[in-house]
Coordinates of C-alpha atoms and ligand atoms in Angstrom, one line a residue:
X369 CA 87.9 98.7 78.6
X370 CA 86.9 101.8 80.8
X371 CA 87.4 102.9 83.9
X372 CA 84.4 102.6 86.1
X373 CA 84.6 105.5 89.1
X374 CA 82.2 106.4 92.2
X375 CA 80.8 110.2 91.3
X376 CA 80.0 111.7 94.5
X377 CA 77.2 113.8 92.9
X378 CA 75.1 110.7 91.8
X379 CA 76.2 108.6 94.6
X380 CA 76.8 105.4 92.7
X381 CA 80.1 103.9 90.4
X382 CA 79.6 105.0 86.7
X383 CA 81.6 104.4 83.8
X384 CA 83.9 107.3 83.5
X385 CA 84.1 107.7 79.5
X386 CA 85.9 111.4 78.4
X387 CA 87.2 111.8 75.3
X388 CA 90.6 112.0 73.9
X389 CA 92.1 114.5 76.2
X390 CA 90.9 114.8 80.0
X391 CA 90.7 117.8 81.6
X392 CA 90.8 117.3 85.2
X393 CA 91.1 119.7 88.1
X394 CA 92.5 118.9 91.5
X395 CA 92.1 120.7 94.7
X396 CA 95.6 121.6 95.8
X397 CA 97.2 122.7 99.0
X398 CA 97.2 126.1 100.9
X399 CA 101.0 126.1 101.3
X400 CA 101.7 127.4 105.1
X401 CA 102.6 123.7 106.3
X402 CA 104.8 120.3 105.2
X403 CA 103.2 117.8 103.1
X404 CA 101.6 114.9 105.2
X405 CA 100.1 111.0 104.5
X406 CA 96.6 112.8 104.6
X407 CA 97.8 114.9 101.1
X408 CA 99.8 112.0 99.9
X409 CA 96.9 109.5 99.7
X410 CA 94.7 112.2 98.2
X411 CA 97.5 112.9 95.1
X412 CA 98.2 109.6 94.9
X413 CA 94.6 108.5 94.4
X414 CA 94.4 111.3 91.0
X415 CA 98.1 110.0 90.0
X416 CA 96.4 106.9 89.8
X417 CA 93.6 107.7 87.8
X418 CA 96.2 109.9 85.6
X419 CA 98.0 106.6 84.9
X420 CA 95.5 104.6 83.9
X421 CA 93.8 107.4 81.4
X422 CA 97.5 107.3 80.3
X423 CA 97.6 103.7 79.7
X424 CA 93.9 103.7 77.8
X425 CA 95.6 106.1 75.4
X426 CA 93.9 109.1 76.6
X427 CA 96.1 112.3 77.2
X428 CA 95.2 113.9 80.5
X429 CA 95.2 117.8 81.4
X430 CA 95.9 117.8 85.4
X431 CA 95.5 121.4 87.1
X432 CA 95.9 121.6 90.2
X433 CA 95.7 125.1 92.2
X434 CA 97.6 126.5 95.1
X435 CA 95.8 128.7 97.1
X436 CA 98.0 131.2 98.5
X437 CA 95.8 133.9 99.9
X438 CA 93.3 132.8 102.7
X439 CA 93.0 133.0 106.8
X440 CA 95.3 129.9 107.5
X441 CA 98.3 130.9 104.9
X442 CA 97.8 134.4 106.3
X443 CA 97.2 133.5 110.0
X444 CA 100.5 131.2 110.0
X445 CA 102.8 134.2 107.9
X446 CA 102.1 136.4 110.9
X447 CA 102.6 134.1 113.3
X448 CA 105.9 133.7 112.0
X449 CA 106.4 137.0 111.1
X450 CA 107.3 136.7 106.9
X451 CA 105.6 137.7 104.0
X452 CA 103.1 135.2 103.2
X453 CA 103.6 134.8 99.7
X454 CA 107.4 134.0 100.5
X455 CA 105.9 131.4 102.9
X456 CA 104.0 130.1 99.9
X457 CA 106.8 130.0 97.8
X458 CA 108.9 127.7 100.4
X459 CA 106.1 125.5 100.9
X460 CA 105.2 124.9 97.2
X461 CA 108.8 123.7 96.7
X462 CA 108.8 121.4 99.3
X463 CA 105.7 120.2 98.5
X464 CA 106.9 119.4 95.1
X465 CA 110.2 117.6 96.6
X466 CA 107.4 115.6 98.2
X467 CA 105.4 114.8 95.2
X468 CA 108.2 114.2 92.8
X469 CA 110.0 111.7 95.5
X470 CA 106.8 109.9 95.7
X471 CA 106.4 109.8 91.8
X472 CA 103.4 111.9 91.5
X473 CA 102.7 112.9 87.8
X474 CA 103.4 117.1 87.7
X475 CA 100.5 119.2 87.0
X476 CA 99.9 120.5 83.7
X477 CA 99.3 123.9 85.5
X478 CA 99.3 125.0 88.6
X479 CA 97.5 128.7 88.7
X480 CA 98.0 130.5 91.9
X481 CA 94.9 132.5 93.4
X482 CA 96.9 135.5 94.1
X483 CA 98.1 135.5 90.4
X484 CA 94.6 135.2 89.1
X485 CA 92.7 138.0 90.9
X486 CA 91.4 139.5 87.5
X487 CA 89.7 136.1 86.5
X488 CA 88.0 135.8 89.9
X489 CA 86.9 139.6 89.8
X490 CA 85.4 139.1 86.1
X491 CA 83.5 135.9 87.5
X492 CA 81.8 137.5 90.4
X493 CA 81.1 140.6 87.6
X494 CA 79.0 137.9 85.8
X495 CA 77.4 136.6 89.0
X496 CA 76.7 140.5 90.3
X497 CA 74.9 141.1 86.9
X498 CA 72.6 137.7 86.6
X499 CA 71.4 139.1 90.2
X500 CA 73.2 136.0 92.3
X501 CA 75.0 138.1 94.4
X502 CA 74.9 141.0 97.5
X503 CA 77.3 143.2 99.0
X504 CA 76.8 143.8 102.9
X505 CA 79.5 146.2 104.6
X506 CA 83.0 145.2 101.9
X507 CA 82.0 141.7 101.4
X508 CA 80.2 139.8 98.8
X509 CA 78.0 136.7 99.1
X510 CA 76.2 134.4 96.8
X511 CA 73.0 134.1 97.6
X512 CA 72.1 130.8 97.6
X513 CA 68.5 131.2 97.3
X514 CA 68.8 132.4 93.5
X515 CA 70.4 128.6 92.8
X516 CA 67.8 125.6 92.7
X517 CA 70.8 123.3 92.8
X518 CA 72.6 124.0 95.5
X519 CA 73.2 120.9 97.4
X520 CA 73.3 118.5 94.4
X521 CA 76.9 117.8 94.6
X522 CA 77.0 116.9 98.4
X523 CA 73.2 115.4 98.9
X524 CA 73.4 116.6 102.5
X525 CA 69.9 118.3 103.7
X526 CA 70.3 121.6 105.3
X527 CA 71.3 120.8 108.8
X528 CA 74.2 119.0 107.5
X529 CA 75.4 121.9 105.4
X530 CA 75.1 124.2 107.9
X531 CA 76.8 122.2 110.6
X532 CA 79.9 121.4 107.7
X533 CA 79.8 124.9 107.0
X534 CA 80.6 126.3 110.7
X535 CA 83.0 123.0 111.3
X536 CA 85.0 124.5 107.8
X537 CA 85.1 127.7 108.2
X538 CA 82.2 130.0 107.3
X539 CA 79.8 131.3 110.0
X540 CA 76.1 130.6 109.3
X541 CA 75.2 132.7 111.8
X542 CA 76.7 135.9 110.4
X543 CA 74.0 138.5 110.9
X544 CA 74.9 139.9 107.3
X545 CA 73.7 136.9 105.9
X546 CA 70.3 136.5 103.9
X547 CA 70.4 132.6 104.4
X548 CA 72.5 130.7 106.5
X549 CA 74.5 128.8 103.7
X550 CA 75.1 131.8 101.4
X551 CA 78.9 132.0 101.1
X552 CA 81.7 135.1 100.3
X553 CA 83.1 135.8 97.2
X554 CA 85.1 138.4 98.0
X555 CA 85.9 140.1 101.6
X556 CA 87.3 143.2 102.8
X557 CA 90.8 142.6 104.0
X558 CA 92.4 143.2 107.7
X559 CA 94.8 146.2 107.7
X560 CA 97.7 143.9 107.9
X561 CA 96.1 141.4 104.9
X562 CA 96.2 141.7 101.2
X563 CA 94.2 143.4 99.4
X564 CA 93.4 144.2 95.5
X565 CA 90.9 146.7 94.5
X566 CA 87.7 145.8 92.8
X567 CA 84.2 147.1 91.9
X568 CA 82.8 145.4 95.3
X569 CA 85.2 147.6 97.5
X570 CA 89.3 146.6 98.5
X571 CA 89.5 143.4 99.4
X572 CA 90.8 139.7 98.6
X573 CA 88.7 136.5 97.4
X574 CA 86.8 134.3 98.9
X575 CA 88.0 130.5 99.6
X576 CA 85.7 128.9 96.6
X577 CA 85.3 131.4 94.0
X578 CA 89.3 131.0 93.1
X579 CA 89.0 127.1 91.7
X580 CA 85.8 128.2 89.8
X581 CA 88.1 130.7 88.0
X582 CA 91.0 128.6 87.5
X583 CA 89.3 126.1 86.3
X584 CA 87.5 127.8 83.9
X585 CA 90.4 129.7 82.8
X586 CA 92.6 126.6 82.3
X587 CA 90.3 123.7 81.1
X588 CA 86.8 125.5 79.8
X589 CA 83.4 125.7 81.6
X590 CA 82.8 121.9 82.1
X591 CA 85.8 119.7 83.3
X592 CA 86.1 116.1 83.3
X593 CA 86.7 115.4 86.5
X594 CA 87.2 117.3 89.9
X595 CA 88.3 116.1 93.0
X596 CA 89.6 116.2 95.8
X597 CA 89.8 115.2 100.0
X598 CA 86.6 114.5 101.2
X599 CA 86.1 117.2 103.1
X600 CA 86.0 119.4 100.5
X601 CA 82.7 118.1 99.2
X602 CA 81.0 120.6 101.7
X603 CA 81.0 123.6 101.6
X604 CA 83.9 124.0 98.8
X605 CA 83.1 121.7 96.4
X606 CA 78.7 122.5 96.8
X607 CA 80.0 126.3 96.2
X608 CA 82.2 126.0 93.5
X609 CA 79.5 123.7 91.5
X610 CA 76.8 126.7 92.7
X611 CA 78.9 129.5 91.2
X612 CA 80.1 127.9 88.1
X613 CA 76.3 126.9 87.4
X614 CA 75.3 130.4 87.7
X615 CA 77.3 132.2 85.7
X616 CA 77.8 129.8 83.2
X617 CA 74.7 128.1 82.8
X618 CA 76.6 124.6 82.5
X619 CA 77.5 122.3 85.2
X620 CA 81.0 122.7 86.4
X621 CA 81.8 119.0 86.0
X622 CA 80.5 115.7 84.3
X623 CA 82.3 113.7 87.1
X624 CA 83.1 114.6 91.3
X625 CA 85.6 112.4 92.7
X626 CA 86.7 112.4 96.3
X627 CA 89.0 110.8 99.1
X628 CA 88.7 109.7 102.6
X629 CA 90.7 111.0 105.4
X630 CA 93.9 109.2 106.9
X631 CA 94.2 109.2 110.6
X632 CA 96.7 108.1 112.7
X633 CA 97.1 105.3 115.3
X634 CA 93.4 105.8 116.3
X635 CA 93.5 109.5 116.5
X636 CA 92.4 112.0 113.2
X637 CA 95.3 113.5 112.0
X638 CA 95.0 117.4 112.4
X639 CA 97.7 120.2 112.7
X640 CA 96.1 121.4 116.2
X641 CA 96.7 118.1 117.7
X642 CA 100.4 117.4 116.1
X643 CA 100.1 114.2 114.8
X644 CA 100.5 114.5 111.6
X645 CA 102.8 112.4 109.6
X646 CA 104.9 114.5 107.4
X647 CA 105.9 112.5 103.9
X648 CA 109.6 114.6 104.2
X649 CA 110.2 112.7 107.3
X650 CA 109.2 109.1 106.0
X651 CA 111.1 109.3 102.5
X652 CA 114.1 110.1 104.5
X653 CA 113.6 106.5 106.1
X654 CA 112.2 104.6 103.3
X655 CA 112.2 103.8 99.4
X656 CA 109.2 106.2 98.1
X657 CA 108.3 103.2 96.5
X658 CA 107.5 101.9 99.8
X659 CA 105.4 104.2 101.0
X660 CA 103.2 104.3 97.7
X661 CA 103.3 100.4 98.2
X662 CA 101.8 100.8 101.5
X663 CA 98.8 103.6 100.6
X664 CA 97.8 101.3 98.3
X665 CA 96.4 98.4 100.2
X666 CA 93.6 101.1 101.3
X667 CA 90.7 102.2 98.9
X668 CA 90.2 105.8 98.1
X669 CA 86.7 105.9 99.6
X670 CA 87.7 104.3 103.0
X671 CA 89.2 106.3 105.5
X672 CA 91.7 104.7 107.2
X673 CA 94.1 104.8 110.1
X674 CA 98.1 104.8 109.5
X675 CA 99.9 103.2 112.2
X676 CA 104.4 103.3 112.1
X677 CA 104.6 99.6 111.2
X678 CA 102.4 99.5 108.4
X679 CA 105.6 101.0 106.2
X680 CA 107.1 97.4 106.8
X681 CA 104.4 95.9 104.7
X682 CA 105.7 98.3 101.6
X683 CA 109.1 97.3 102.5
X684 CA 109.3 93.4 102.7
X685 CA 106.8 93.9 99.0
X686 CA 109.0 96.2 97.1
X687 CA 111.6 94.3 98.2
X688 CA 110.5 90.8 96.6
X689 CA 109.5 93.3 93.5
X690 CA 113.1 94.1 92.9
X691 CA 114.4 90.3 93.6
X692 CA 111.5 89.2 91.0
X693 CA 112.1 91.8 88.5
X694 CA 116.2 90.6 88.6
X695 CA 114.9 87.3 87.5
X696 CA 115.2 86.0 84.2
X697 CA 112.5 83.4 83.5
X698 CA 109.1 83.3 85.3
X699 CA 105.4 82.8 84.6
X700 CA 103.7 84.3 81.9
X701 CA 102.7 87.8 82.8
X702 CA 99.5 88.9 80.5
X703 CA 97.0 87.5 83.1
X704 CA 98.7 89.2 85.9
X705 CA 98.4 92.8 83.5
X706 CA 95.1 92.1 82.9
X707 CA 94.1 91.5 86.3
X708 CA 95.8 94.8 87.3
X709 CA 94.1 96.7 84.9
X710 CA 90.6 95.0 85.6
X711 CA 91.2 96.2 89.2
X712 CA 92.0 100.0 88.6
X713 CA 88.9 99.8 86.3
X714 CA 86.5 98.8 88.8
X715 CA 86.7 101.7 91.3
X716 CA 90.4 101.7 91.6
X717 CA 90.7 98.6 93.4
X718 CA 94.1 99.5 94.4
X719 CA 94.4 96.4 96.9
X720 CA 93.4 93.3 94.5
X721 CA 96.0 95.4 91.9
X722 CA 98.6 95.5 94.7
X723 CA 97.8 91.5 95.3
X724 CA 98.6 90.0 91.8
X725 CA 101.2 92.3 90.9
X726 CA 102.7 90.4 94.6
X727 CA 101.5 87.3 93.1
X728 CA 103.6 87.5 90.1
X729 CA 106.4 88.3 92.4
X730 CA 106.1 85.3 94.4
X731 CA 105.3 83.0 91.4
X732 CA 108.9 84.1 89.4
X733 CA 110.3 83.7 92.7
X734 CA 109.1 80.0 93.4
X735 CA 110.6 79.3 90.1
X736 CA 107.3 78.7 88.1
X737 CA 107.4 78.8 84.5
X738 CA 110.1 79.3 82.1
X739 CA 108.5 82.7 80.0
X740 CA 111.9 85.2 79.8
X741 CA 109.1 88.3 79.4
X742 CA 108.1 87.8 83.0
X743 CA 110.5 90.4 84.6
X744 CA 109.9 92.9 81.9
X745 CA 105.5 92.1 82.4
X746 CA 106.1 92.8 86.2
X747 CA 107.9 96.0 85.2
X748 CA 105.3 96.9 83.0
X749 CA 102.4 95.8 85.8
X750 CA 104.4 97.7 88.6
X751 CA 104.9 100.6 86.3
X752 CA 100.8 100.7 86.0
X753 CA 100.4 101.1 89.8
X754 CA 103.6 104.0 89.7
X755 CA 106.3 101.3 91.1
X756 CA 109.4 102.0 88.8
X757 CA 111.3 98.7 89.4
X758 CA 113.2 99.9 86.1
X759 CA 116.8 101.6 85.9
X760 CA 115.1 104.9 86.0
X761 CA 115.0 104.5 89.9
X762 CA 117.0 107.5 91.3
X763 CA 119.4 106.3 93.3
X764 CA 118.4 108.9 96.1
X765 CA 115.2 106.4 96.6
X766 CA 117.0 103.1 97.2
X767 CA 117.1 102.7 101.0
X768 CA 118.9 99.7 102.8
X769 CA 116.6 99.7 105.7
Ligands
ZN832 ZN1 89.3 124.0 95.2

């Protein structure tokens, strides 16, 4: 069996075939704000993968980086008036809280940009040298015109790029610039910012050229897969593939994974217009397990909208889980496993997974069959989707609502 994923870079599913160990690296969060759905699908999507790679015998290598130097963490520490990296530090914890209530598998590192300065500074060295780079009043670009590939993660033509690339903060129409998509790798600093010295002038990184470090210095030159929210695909993700190709001379990925947006009630969810919905505030209504019950009925590649009530649907299935998995006799569970893994296989087909692992449920609960390994194979099935149903539930999780 393999898993079959969509690559964003060749636009179609492929079989997704590493070796023994995976190394995969995960976009993480600037921390200057609470965890919302939005982040939770994204994670949840990689946990996913993670689980299944676990299950095929493979042992995964998850790194996922925090970037704690850039305008928003430093625009919303002076709006508040602390240190930044103090901000950073609060946030990270509570974004763990959130991951670890919603079962998330833990990184196997999780580099932070501020603490990895050198390994940034040595790439751009390497990219100064080959000639890919120029320095225009304290900040440092890539020139994109020295890299054939650029655009061969995204597929977008130019208008696109450069209309992503104002919308996500770059300015195309910096007069410094010697084409309209070439992108910083390191910039002078405000007098109230951070800022490291460096043979480019004082100053602090770029947004991109941080994961193509930490990447490289945690899991080699190519990675497995790398991933992220969908919008990252332009301009981070383009970048990051442009830089890494340049001064390595080997693609920074065999595999680009990426996941849709969640809005809300109609509305995309977005920090300016206060909508979002923070996963502190629904774990303290409902079983974790609920919520990751709910996310899954929606496929990683399709946006989709969150409304309040769709927790219930989470609810009424976790709670027929927990009857069924009480039960001592039920139908034989192998099909139901093999179904499950089937689904995660094709695309992760999260939904149809979600479906006979319900289907089990209902068939123990109806009485059929007389197999006594039926409550441990839905267990084992649940487990495969991240639904402990097992004793190793914290009791923290188990909600009466
Ligand atoms: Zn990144």
């Amino acid at each position: 069996m393999t898993m079959h994923l969509f690559d964003t870079a060749r636009g179609e599913v492929v079989p997704f075939e590493p070796g023994p160990t995976v190394t995969m690296y995960v976009c993480g969060i600037t921390p200057y704000d609470a965890t919302h759905l939005g982040h939770a699908f994204t994670y949840l999507t990689f946990d996913l993968v993670i689980r299944r790679l676990e299950d095929l015998g493979h042992e995964v290598h998850m790194v996922r980086n925090v970037t704690d130097v850039d305008d928003s963490i430093l625009g919303k520490a002076r709006e508040l008036g602390v240190d930044y990296l103090n901000l950073a530090t609060s946030e990270v914890a509570s974004f763990h809280e959130d991951l670890a209530a919603l079962d998330l598998r833990p990184a196997s590192a999780e580099p932070r940009a501020t603490e990895s300065i050198q390994s940034i500074l040595d790439l751009i060295d390497r990219l100064e040298s080959t000639g890919h780079t120029y320095t225009v009043e304290g900040t440092t670009f890539f020139d994109t015109s020295t890299w054939e590939g650029f655009g061969s993660v995204s597929g977008y033509d130019e208008a696109t790029m450069v209309a992503y690339a104002a919308e996500r903060g770059a300015n195309p129409d910096d007069p410094r610039l010697r084409n309209p998509l070439d992108f910083i790798l390191w910039q002078a600093s405000a007098d109230d910012e951070p800022s490291w010295d460096s043979p480019f002038g004082p100053g602090r990184p770029g947004w991109h050229i941080e994961c193509s470090a930490m990447a490289m210095a945690e899991l080699g030159q190519t990675i497995d897969l790398h991933g992220g929210g969908d919008d990252l695909v332009f301009p981070h993700h383009e970048c990051e593939e442009t830089q890494s190709g340049a001064a390595n001379g080997v693609p920074l990925t065999r595999h680009w994974m990426h996941v849709a947006m969640v809005s809300y009630e109609g509305i995309k969810m977005s920090k300016s217009l206060g909508n979002l919905v923070f996963i502190r505030n629904l774990r303290h209504l409902h079983d974790p397990r609920a919520i990751r019950l709910s996310l899954l009925a929606h496929h990683y590649r399709a946006g989709f909208e969150w409304f309040d009530h769709d927790i219930d649907d989470g609810v009424t299935r976790l709670d027929r889980l927990i009857t069924a998995a009480g039960r001592p006799t039920g139908p034989d569970p192998a099909p139901t496993l093999a179904t499950i893994r089937n689904a995660l296989d094709d695309d992760l087909n999260t939904a149809a997974a979600r479906d006979a692992l319900d289907m089990l449920a209902g068939a123990i609960l109806a009485g059929a069959g007389k197999n006594p390994g039926s409550a441990a194979g839905l267990t084992e099935a649940a487990g495969l989707l991240g639904i402990r149903l097992d004793e190793s539930v914290p009791e923290s999780w188990v909600r009466t609502t």
